[in-house]
Amino acid sequence: MEIVCLQEIPVHRFILGSASLAAVTVVAVVLGVLLGAVKCIIPLNWCAHYSGKRNYILLGWERSNLFSSKVRRFCSRLNRVLLSVRGKMKPSTWFGKLVIAVTFVVGAALMCRGVKYFYGGNDAEEAYPLNGHYSQFTLLTMTYDARLWNLKMYVKHYSRCSSVKEIIVVWNKGRPPRSSDLDSAVPVWIRVEDQNSLNNRFKKDPMLKTRAILELDDDIMMRCDDIERGFNVWRQHPDRIVGFYPRLISGSPLKYRAEKYARRHKGYNMILTGAAFMDHTVAFERYWSNEAKAGRELVDRYFNCEDVLLNYLYANASSSQTVEYVRPAWVIDTSKFSGVAISRNTNVHYKIRSSCLLRFSEIYGSIADRKWEFDGRKDGWGL
């Protein structure tokens, strides 16, 4: 029999979570009123008002009761306001749609906040120890001048995660910012590259002081708690690529597909390195080996597939499991707001990656015969 110990929710988190969910209720009612789904009309006979046959005694008491009069006036005004608001905020108008959209976004944000307070694990401020010991990793991202807005938000957020020792920014194109331009709680190093190449992501770097690195694209936003969970899993399996974006490579001919394909077939055999932990002493050595030269040339030709190549190199080097999945609570792709995503055209992007799969399988051998289930660990973080 397995006994699961539920973590006690601290009082301050319970209060904040309850307040957030109460606010969500208010927002939901407001949204319902705007859409006409909720009839929030308060009958006047609910107020302190006597609607039966009056006599002089009751009338005199009612006139002398100032509070009752104020309540009646409030109810009457509220009825008029609600009717007026519903009349003006018609969902068919652009203004009505804007108000409804803003209300919905506010409600969703409050809901996420409330759920985080209740079920946020050990929160962003705490790391997960392994055998009573803590460790740190280096956060590494690759970007260029058009994505500076993403980078500033990225550094400000992730530099506050407990296990981040420092951040290395691989600057591929344009004028780099100064480290002082970034709001960071840890040291930030900017490495300027001469050539705009995706191969720079895995370039050996003497600035790396930790064995573990987290390769994380600058347009991906996740909770620090999810990052800490991923790091904890990697510390248990340092010989693997541990990340948050699973893929299943299978079929004939091989075809690159989204995560839902892996979910539907209940397994995966690849982890995208846009959000993945790895041992850089192993990963970078394999990536820059003579064996990987043909693969690197293909990456430069397509300006794509560097993550696919690393997965093939790992699989080619071992017959055991080489990738590990950790499911994040939520992920936001900020490039959707800034319009600078590298892979904006999904169809073209997938077609190129399918070509890479075929070519890499010819060079390094297929990985289609490998498959690992999502619930392969006992921690429940891979479901």
GROMACS .gro file of C-alpha atoms in nm:
model
  383
    1MET     CA    1   0.000   0.000   0.000
    2GLU     CA    2   0.137   0.339  -0.100
    3ILE     CA    3   0.080   0.629   0.137
    4VAL     CA    4   0.079   0.972  -0.024
    5CYS     CA    5   0.160   1.261   0.205
    6LEU     CA    6  -0.019   1.580   0.104
    7GLN     CA    7   0.181   1.893   0.160
    8GLU     CA    8   0.018   2.133   0.405
    9ILE     CA    9  -0.073   2.465   0.247
   10PRO     CA   10   0.077   2.760   0.439
   11VAL     CA   11  -0.177   3.003   0.586
   12HIS     CA   12  -0.068   3.300   0.373
   13ARG     CA   13  -0.097   3.095   0.054
   14PHE     CA   14  -0.441   2.970   0.158
   15ILE     CA   15  -0.561   3.325   0.220
   16LEU     CA   16  -0.419   3.455  -0.108
   17GLY     CA   17  -0.554   3.155  -0.298
   18SER     CA   18  -0.901   3.198  -0.147
   19ALA     CA   19  -0.896   3.569  -0.228
   20SER     CA   20  -0.797   3.497  -0.588
   21LEU     CA   21  -1.073   3.240  -0.634
   22ALA     CA   22  -1.327   3.477  -0.474
   23ALA     CA   23  -1.220   3.744  -0.722
   24VAL     CA   24  -1.265   3.490  -1.003
   25THR     CA   25  -1.624   3.438  -0.887
   26VAL     CA   26  -1.689   3.812  -0.902
   27VAL     CA   27  -1.533   3.835  -1.249
   28ALA     CA   28  -1.742   3.537  -1.365
   29VAL     CA   29  -2.060   3.708  -1.245
   30VAL     CA   30  -1.960   4.031  -1.419
   31LEU     CA   31  -1.887   3.840  -1.740
   32GLY     CA   32  -2.222   3.664  -1.711
   33VAL     CA   33  -2.401   3.996  -1.669
   34LEU     CA   34  -2.225   4.142  -1.973
   35LEU     CA   35  -2.318   3.840  -2.183
   36GLY     CA   36  -2.673   3.834  -2.052
   37ALA     CA   37  -2.629   3.481  -1.915
   38VAL     CA   38  -2.666   3.599  -1.554
   39LYS     CA   39  -2.971   3.796  -1.453
   40CYS     CA   40  -2.831   4.004  -1.171
   41ILE     CA   41  -3.146   4.208  -1.108
   42ILE     CA   42  -3.223   4.257  -0.740
   43PRO     CA   43  -3.599   4.274  -0.671
   44LEU     CA   44  -3.697   4.573  -0.464
   45ASN     CA   45  -3.900   4.354  -0.232
   46TRP     CA   46  -3.570   4.196  -0.116
   47CYS     CA   47  -3.482   4.525   0.045
   48ALA     CA   48  -3.616   4.654   0.372
   49HIS     CA   49  -3.940   4.766   0.216
   50TYR     CA   50  -4.292   4.683   0.320
   51SER     CA   51  -4.504   4.616   0.011
   52GLY     CA   52  -4.830   4.523   0.182
   53LYS     CA   53  -5.115   4.750   0.287
   54ARG     CA   54  -4.970   5.047   0.467
   55ASN     CA   55  -5.100   5.228   0.767
   56TYR     CA   56  -4.984   5.548   0.929
   57ILE     CA   57  -4.782   5.367   1.196
   58LEU     CA   58  -4.580   5.165   0.942
   59LEU     CA   59  -4.539   5.468   0.717
   60GLY     CA   60  -4.410   5.676   1.002
   61TRP     CA   61  -4.166   5.402   1.104
   62GLU     CA   62  -4.044   5.364   0.747
   63ARG     CA   63  -3.985   5.738   0.707
   64SER     CA   64  -3.794   5.751   1.030
   65ASN     CA   65  -3.575   5.458   0.933
   66LEU     CA   66  -3.292   5.625   0.741
   67PHE     CA   67  -3.104   5.300   0.680
   68SER     CA   68  -3.403   5.136   0.513
   69SER     CA   69  -3.444   5.430   0.281
   70LYS     CA   70  -3.080   5.420   0.180
   71VAL     CA   71  -3.099   5.048   0.106
   72ARG     CA   72  -3.404   5.099  -0.115
   73ARG     CA   73  -3.235   5.378  -0.306
   74PHE     CA   74  -2.923   5.163  -0.353
   75CYS     CA   75  -3.125   4.869  -0.485
   76SER     CA   76  -3.312   5.092  -0.725
   77ARG     CA   77  -2.994   5.252  -0.859
   78LEU     CA   78  -2.821   4.915  -0.892
   79ASN     CA   79  -3.110   4.784  -1.100
   80ARG     CA   80  -3.085   5.082  -1.333
   81VAL     CA   81  -2.704   5.056  -1.363
   82LEU     CA   82  -2.712   4.684  -1.449
   83LEU     CA   83  -2.980   4.735  -1.710
   84SER     CA   84  -2.786   5.026  -1.858
   85VAL     CA   85  -2.457   4.832  -1.866
   86ARG     CA   86  -2.614   4.535  -2.037
   87GLY     CA   87  -2.776   4.769  -2.287
   88LYS     CA   88  -2.446   4.937  -2.379
   89MET     CA   89  -2.210   4.638  -2.362
   90LYS     CA   90  -2.356   4.445  -2.651
   91PRO     CA   91  -2.126   4.152  -2.746
   92SER     CA   92  -2.182   4.231  -3.114
   93THR     CA   93  -2.005   4.571  -3.088
   94TRP     CA   94  -1.626   4.610  -3.088
   95PHE     CA   95  -1.634   4.782  -2.751
   96GLY     CA   96  -1.843   4.505  -2.602
   97LYS     CA   97  -1.607   4.241  -2.739
   98LEU     CA   98  -1.309   4.430  -2.595
   99VAL     CA   99  -1.464   4.453  -2.249
  100ILE     CA  100  -1.556   4.084  -2.252
  101ALA     CA  101  -1.207   3.984  -2.367
  102VAL     CA  102  -1.038   4.193  -2.096
  103THR     CA  103  -1.273   4.053  -1.831
  104PHE     CA  104  -1.203   3.698  -1.946
  105VAL     CA  105  -0.824   3.750  -1.940
  106VAL     CA  106  -0.840   3.900  -1.590
  107GLY     CA  107  -1.049   3.606  -1.471
  108ALA     CA  108  -0.811   3.351  -1.625
  109ALA     CA  109  -0.510   3.522  -1.467
  110LEU     CA  110  -0.677   3.525  -1.126
  111MET     CA  111  -0.768   3.158  -1.162
  112CYS     CA  112  -0.409   3.062  -1.250
  113ARG     CA  113  -0.288   3.263  -0.955
  114GLY     CA  114  -0.531   3.099  -0.717
  115VAL     CA  115  -0.448   2.748  -0.836
  116LYS     CA  116  -0.078   2.825  -0.801
  117TYR     CA  117  -0.123   2.931  -0.438
  118PHE     CA  118  -0.314   2.611  -0.358
  119TYR     CA  119  -0.124   2.357  -0.567
  120GLY     CA  120   0.205   2.528  -0.650
  121GLY     CA  121   0.422   2.262  -0.486
  122ASN     CA  122   0.710   2.414  -0.296
  123ASP     CA  123   0.671   2.741  -0.492
  124ALA     CA  124   0.933   2.929  -0.687
  125GLU     CA  125   1.147   3.021  -0.389
  126GLU     CA  126   1.245   2.665  -0.299
  127ALA     CA  127   1.460   2.409  -0.480
  128TYR     CA  128   1.419   2.031  -0.463
  129PRO     CA  129   1.703   1.856  -0.278
  130LEU     CA  130   1.839   1.521  -0.394
  131ASN     CA  131   1.955   1.299  -0.109
  132GLY     CA  132   1.960   1.606   0.112
  133HIS     CA  133   2.186   1.806  -0.121
  134TYR     CA  134   2.121   2.105  -0.344
  135SER     CA  135   2.293   2.202  -0.666
  136GLN     CA  136   2.284   2.470  -0.935
  137PHE     CA  137   2.278   2.494  -1.313
  138THR     CA  138   2.359   2.748  -1.583
  139LEU     CA  139   2.076   2.886  -1.792
  140LEU     CA  140   2.172   2.921  -2.159
  141THR     CA  141   1.967   3.091  -2.428
  142MET     CA  142   2.032   3.198  -2.785
  143THR     CA  143   1.883   3.516  -2.930
  144TYR     CA  144   1.938   3.826  -3.143
  145ASP     CA  145   1.848   4.197  -3.152
  146ALA     CA  146   1.486   4.163  -3.272
  147ARG     CA  147   1.404   3.954  -2.965
  148LEU     CA  148   1.539   4.190  -2.699
  149TRP     CA  149   1.192   4.239  -2.552
  150ASN     CA  150   1.167   3.863  -2.494
  151LEU     CA  151   1.514   3.851  -2.341
  152LYS     CA  152   1.450   4.124  -2.083
  153MET     CA  153   1.138   3.952  -1.953
  154TYR     CA  154   1.312   3.613  -1.967
  155VAL     CA  155   1.613   3.723  -1.760
  156LYS     CA  156   1.403   3.905  -1.502
  157HIS     CA  157   1.187   3.597  -1.446
  158TYR     CA  158   1.433   3.307  -1.455
  159SER     CA  159   1.716   3.478  -1.266
  160ARG     CA  160   1.490   3.455  -0.957
  161CYS     CA  161   1.467   3.074  -0.977
  162SER     CA  162   1.651   2.916  -0.685
  163SER     CA  163   1.892   2.685  -0.866
  164VAL     CA  164   2.003   2.923  -1.143
  165LYS     CA  165   2.370   3.007  -1.085
  166GLU     CA  166   2.416   3.235  -1.386
  167ILE     CA  167   2.279   3.306  -1.732
  168ILE     CA  168   2.469   3.289  -2.060
  169VAL     CA  169   2.316   3.466  -2.359
  170VAL     CA  170   2.442   3.351  -2.700
  171TRP     CA  171   2.402   3.661  -2.919
  172ASN     CA  172   2.368   3.554  -3.281
  173LYS     CA  173   2.293   3.876  -3.469
  174GLY     CA  174   2.278   4.252  -3.425
  175ARG     CA  175   2.402   4.487  -3.158
  176PRO     CA  176   2.410   4.312  -2.820
  177PRO     CA  177   2.274   4.475  -2.504
  178ARG     CA  178   2.488   4.546  -2.201
  179SER     CA  179   2.449   4.314  -1.905
  180SER     CA  180   2.345   4.617  -1.702
  181ASP     CA  181   2.044   4.662  -1.933
  182LEU     CA  182   1.898   4.338  -1.798
  183ASP     CA  183   1.724   4.311  -1.461
  184SER     CA  184   1.889   3.999  -1.320
  185ALA     CA  185   1.940   3.850  -0.975
  186VAL     CA  186   2.238   3.643  -1.099
  187PRO     CA  187   2.539   3.719  -1.324
  188VAL     CA  188   2.456   3.746  -1.696
  189TRP     CA  189   2.720   3.684  -1.962
  190ILE     CA  190   2.665   3.777  -2.326
  191ARG     CA  191   2.862   3.576  -2.582
  192VAL     CA  192   2.864   3.747  -2.922
  193GLU     CA  193   2.892   3.511  -3.220
  194ASP     CA  194   3.046   3.594  -3.558
  195GLN     CA  195   2.805   3.372  -3.750
  196ASN     CA  196   2.429   3.342  -3.709
  197SER     CA  197   2.407   2.964  -3.672
  198LEU     CA  198   2.186   2.736  -3.464
  199ASN     CA  199   2.495   2.524  -3.403
  200ASN     CA  200   2.610   2.799  -3.165
  201ARG     CA  201   2.354   2.670  -2.917
  202PHE     CA  202   2.580   2.375  -2.832
  203LYS     CA  203   2.919   2.541  -2.871
  204LYS     CA  204   3.178   2.459  -2.604
  205ASP     CA  205   3.218   2.753  -2.369
  206PRO     CA  206   3.488   2.803  -2.102
  207MET     CA  207   3.248   3.034  -1.915
  208LEU     CA  208   3.033   2.736  -1.815
  209LYS     CA  209   3.102   2.667  -1.448
  210THR     CA  210   2.832   2.407  -1.381
  211ARG     CA  211   2.800   2.058  -1.519
  212ALA     CA  212   2.428   2.101  -1.574
  213ILE     CA  213   2.287   2.350  -1.819
  214LEU     CA  214   1.931   2.434  -1.910
  215GLU     CA  215   1.895   2.516  -2.277
  216LEU     CA  216   1.584   2.734  -2.276
  217ASP     CA  217   1.456   2.946  -2.564
  218ASP     CA  218   1.401   3.310  -2.478
  219ASP     CA  219   1.035   3.297  -2.586
  220ILE     CA  220   0.936   3.024  -2.340
  221MET     CA  221   0.793   3.122  -2.001
  222MET     CA  222   0.734   2.860  -1.731
  223ARG     CA  223   0.707   2.857  -1.353
  224CYS     CA  224   1.029   2.837  -1.156
  225ASP     CA  225   0.880   2.538  -0.977
  226ASP     CA  226   0.858   2.347  -1.306
  227ILE     CA  227   1.219   2.438  -1.382
  228GLU     CA  228   1.323   2.311  -1.039
  229ARG     CA  229   1.136   1.985  -1.095
  230GLY     CA  230   1.310   1.934  -1.427
  231PHE     CA  231   1.647   1.996  -1.264
  232ASN     CA  232   1.569   1.746  -0.990
  233VAL     CA  233   1.482   1.479  -1.249
  234TRP     CA  234   1.800   1.553  -1.445
  235ARG     CA  235   2.009   1.511  -1.129
  236GLN     CA  236   1.862   1.163  -1.100
  237HIS     CA  237   1.939   1.092  -1.469
  238PRO     CA  238   2.238   1.312  -1.567
  239ASP     CA  239   2.313   1.094  -1.870
  240ARG     CA  240   1.982   1.191  -2.034
  241ILE     CA  241   1.828   1.492  -2.203
  242VAL     CA  242   1.557   1.596  -1.958
  243GLY     CA  243   1.301   1.841  -2.087
  244PHE     CA  244   0.948   1.967  -2.128
  245TYR     CA  245   0.863   1.915  -2.497
  246PRO     CA  246   0.822   1.546  -2.595
  247ARG     CA  247   0.794   1.411  -2.947
  248LEU     CA  248   0.737   1.065  -3.091
  249ILE     CA  249   0.926   0.987  -3.410
  250SER     CA  250   0.766   0.692  -3.586
  251GLY     CA  251   0.592   0.581  -3.905
  252SER     CA  252   0.708   0.507  -4.256
  253PRO     CA  253   0.824   0.735  -4.394
  254LEU     CA  254   0.929   0.923  -4.082
  255LYS     CA  255   0.730   1.239  -4.023
  256TYR     CA  256   0.776   1.512  -3.764
  257ARG     CA  257   0.461   1.565  -3.556
  258ALA     CA  258   0.345   1.774  -3.260
  259GLU     CA  259   0.318   1.661  -2.898
  260LYS     CA  260  -0.044   1.552  -2.934
  261TYR     CA  261   0.073   1.268  -3.161
  262ALA     CA  262   0.299   1.140  -2.883
  263ARG     CA  263   0.013   1.173  -2.634
  264ARG     CA  264  -0.221   0.982  -2.860
  265HIS     CA  265   0.031   0.698  -2.894
  266LYS     CA  266   0.120   0.713  -2.522
  267GLY     CA  267   0.495   0.746  -2.557
  268TYR     CA  268   0.788   0.954  -2.675
  269ASN     CA  269   1.145   0.907  -2.797
  270MET     CA  270   1.265   1.265  -2.840
  271ILE     CA  271   1.291   1.576  -2.620
  272LEU     CA  272   1.325   1.915  -2.786
  273THR     CA  273   1.626   2.106  -2.658
  274GLY     CA  274   1.450   2.441  -2.669
  275ALA     CA  275   1.368   2.361  -2.306
  276ALA     CA  276   1.593   2.083  -2.175
  277PHE     CA  277   1.857   2.000  -1.916
  278MET     CA  278   2.175   1.821  -2.015
  279ASP     CA  279   2.535   1.760  -1.916
  280HIS     CA  280   2.717   2.006  -2.140
  281THR     CA  281   3.047   1.818  -2.108
  282VAL     CA  282   2.880   1.522  -2.280
  283ALA     CA  283   2.628   1.694  -2.507
  284PHE     CA  284   2.861   1.954  -2.656
  285GLU     CA  285   3.139   1.700  -2.705
  286ARG     CA  286   2.906   1.477  -2.904
  287TYR     CA  287   2.764   1.765  -3.103
  288TRP     CA  288   3.106   1.890  -3.216
  289SER     CA  289   3.254   1.549  -3.288
  290ASN     CA  290   3.366   1.453  -3.637
  291GLU     CA  291   3.077   1.208  -3.648
  292ALA     CA  292   2.829   1.495  -3.620
  293LYS     CA  293   2.986   1.711  -3.893
  294ALA     CA  294   2.738   1.608  -4.163
  295GLY     CA  295   2.452   1.678  -3.925
  296ARG     CA  296   2.583   2.025  -3.838
  297GLU     CA  297   2.611   2.110  -4.207
  298LEU     CA  298   2.247   2.013  -4.252
  299VAL     CA  299   2.151   2.237  -3.957
  300ASP     CA  300   2.323   2.534  -4.123
  301ARG     CA  301   2.163   2.455  -4.458
  302TYR     CA  302   1.809   2.447  -4.318
  303PHE     CA  303   1.862   2.682  -4.021
  304ASN     CA  304   1.672   2.419  -3.826
  305CYS     CA  305   1.696   2.072  -3.663
  306GLU     CA  306   1.984   2.127  -3.418
  307ASP     CA  307   1.771   1.977  -3.140
  308VAL     CA  308   1.679   1.679  -3.357
  309LEU     CA  309   2.046   1.618  -3.432
  310LEU     CA  310   2.142   1.612  -3.063
  311ASN     CA  311   1.870   1.356  -2.991
  312TYR     CA  312   2.005   1.130  -3.266
  313LEU     CA  313   2.359   1.165  -3.132
  314TYR     CA  314   2.246   1.066  -2.783
  315ALA     CA  315   2.048   0.769  -2.915
  316ASN     CA  316   2.341   0.661  -3.132
  317ALA     CA  317   2.571   0.657  -2.828
  318SER     CA  318   2.356   0.435  -2.603
  319SER     CA  319   2.109   0.149  -2.621
  320SER     CA  320   1.936   0.259  -2.298
  321GLN     CA  321   1.692   0.545  -2.243
  322THR     CA  322   1.847   0.878  -2.339
  323VAL     CA  323   1.557   1.122  -2.291
  324GLU     CA  324   1.325   1.202  -2.000
  325TYR     CA  325   1.006   1.408  -1.997
  326VAL     CA  326   0.879   1.642  -1.724
  327ARG     CA  327   0.536   1.798  -1.765
  328PRO     CA  328   0.513   2.170  -1.681
  329ALA     CA  329   0.203   2.315  -1.518
  330TRP     CA  330   0.177   2.575  -1.792
  331VAL     CA  331   0.387   2.728  -2.070
  332ILE     CA  332   0.354   3.061  -2.250
  333ASP     CA  333   0.518   3.124  -2.588
  334THR     CA  334   0.590   3.499  -2.580
  335SER     CA  335   0.698   3.506  -2.945
  336LYS     CA  336   0.328   3.491  -3.032
  337PHE     CA  337   0.297   3.844  -2.889
  338SER     CA  338   0.615   3.987  -3.039
  339GLY     CA  339   0.591   3.829  -3.386
  340VAL     CA  340   0.956   3.717  -3.398
  341ALA     CA  341   0.917   3.340  -3.375
  342ILE     CA  342   1.177   3.150  -3.575
  343SER     CA  343   0.926   2.882  -3.676
  344ARG     CA  344   0.620   3.096  -3.753
  345ASN     CA  345   0.512   2.887  -4.054
  346THR     CA  346   0.427   2.555  -3.891
  347ASN     CA  347   0.376   2.359  -4.213
  348VAL     CA  348   0.712   2.462  -4.359
  349HIS     CA  349   0.881   2.409  -4.023
  350TYR     CA  350   0.745   2.054  -3.990
  351LYS     CA  351   0.831   1.970  -4.350
  352ILE     CA  352   1.194   2.072  -4.297
  353ARG     CA  353   1.217   1.872  -3.977
  354SER     CA  354   1.071   1.566  -4.148
  355SER     CA  355   1.350   1.594  -4.405
  356CYS     CA  356   1.602   1.612  -4.121
  357LEU     CA  357   1.458   1.296  -3.967
  358LEU     CA  358   1.506   1.102  -4.288
  359ARG     CA  359   1.861   1.225  -4.337
  360PHE     CA  360   1.969   1.177  -3.975
  361SER     CA  361   1.822   0.826  -3.975
  362GLU     CA  362   2.038   0.743  -4.277
  363ILE     CA  363   2.351   0.877  -4.108
  364TYR     CA  364   2.304   0.779  -3.743
  365GLY     CA  365   2.039   0.508  -3.746
  366SER     CA  366   1.668   0.526  -3.673
  367ILE     CA  367   1.519   0.604  -3.332
  368ALA     CA  368   1.169   0.493  -3.434
  369ASP     CA  369   1.212   0.160  -3.254
  370ARG     CA  370   1.250   0.340  -2.919
  371LYS     CA  371   0.958   0.451  -2.708
  372TRP     CA  372   0.910   0.544  -2.342
  373GLU     CA  373   0.582   0.591  -2.160
  374PHE     CA  374   0.484   0.922  -2.003
  375ASP     CA  375   0.420   0.771  -1.660
  376GLY     CA  376   0.754   0.592  -1.634
  377ARG     CA  377   0.850   0.756  -1.302
  378LYS     CA  378   0.691   0.745  -0.958
  379ASP     CA  379   0.702   1.121  -0.897
  380GLY     CA  380   0.397   1.183  -1.119
  381TRP     CA  381   0.568   1.469  -1.304
  382GLY     CA  382   0.566   1.292  -1.640
  383LEU     CA  383   0.194   1.234  -1.683
   0.00000   0.00000   0.00000
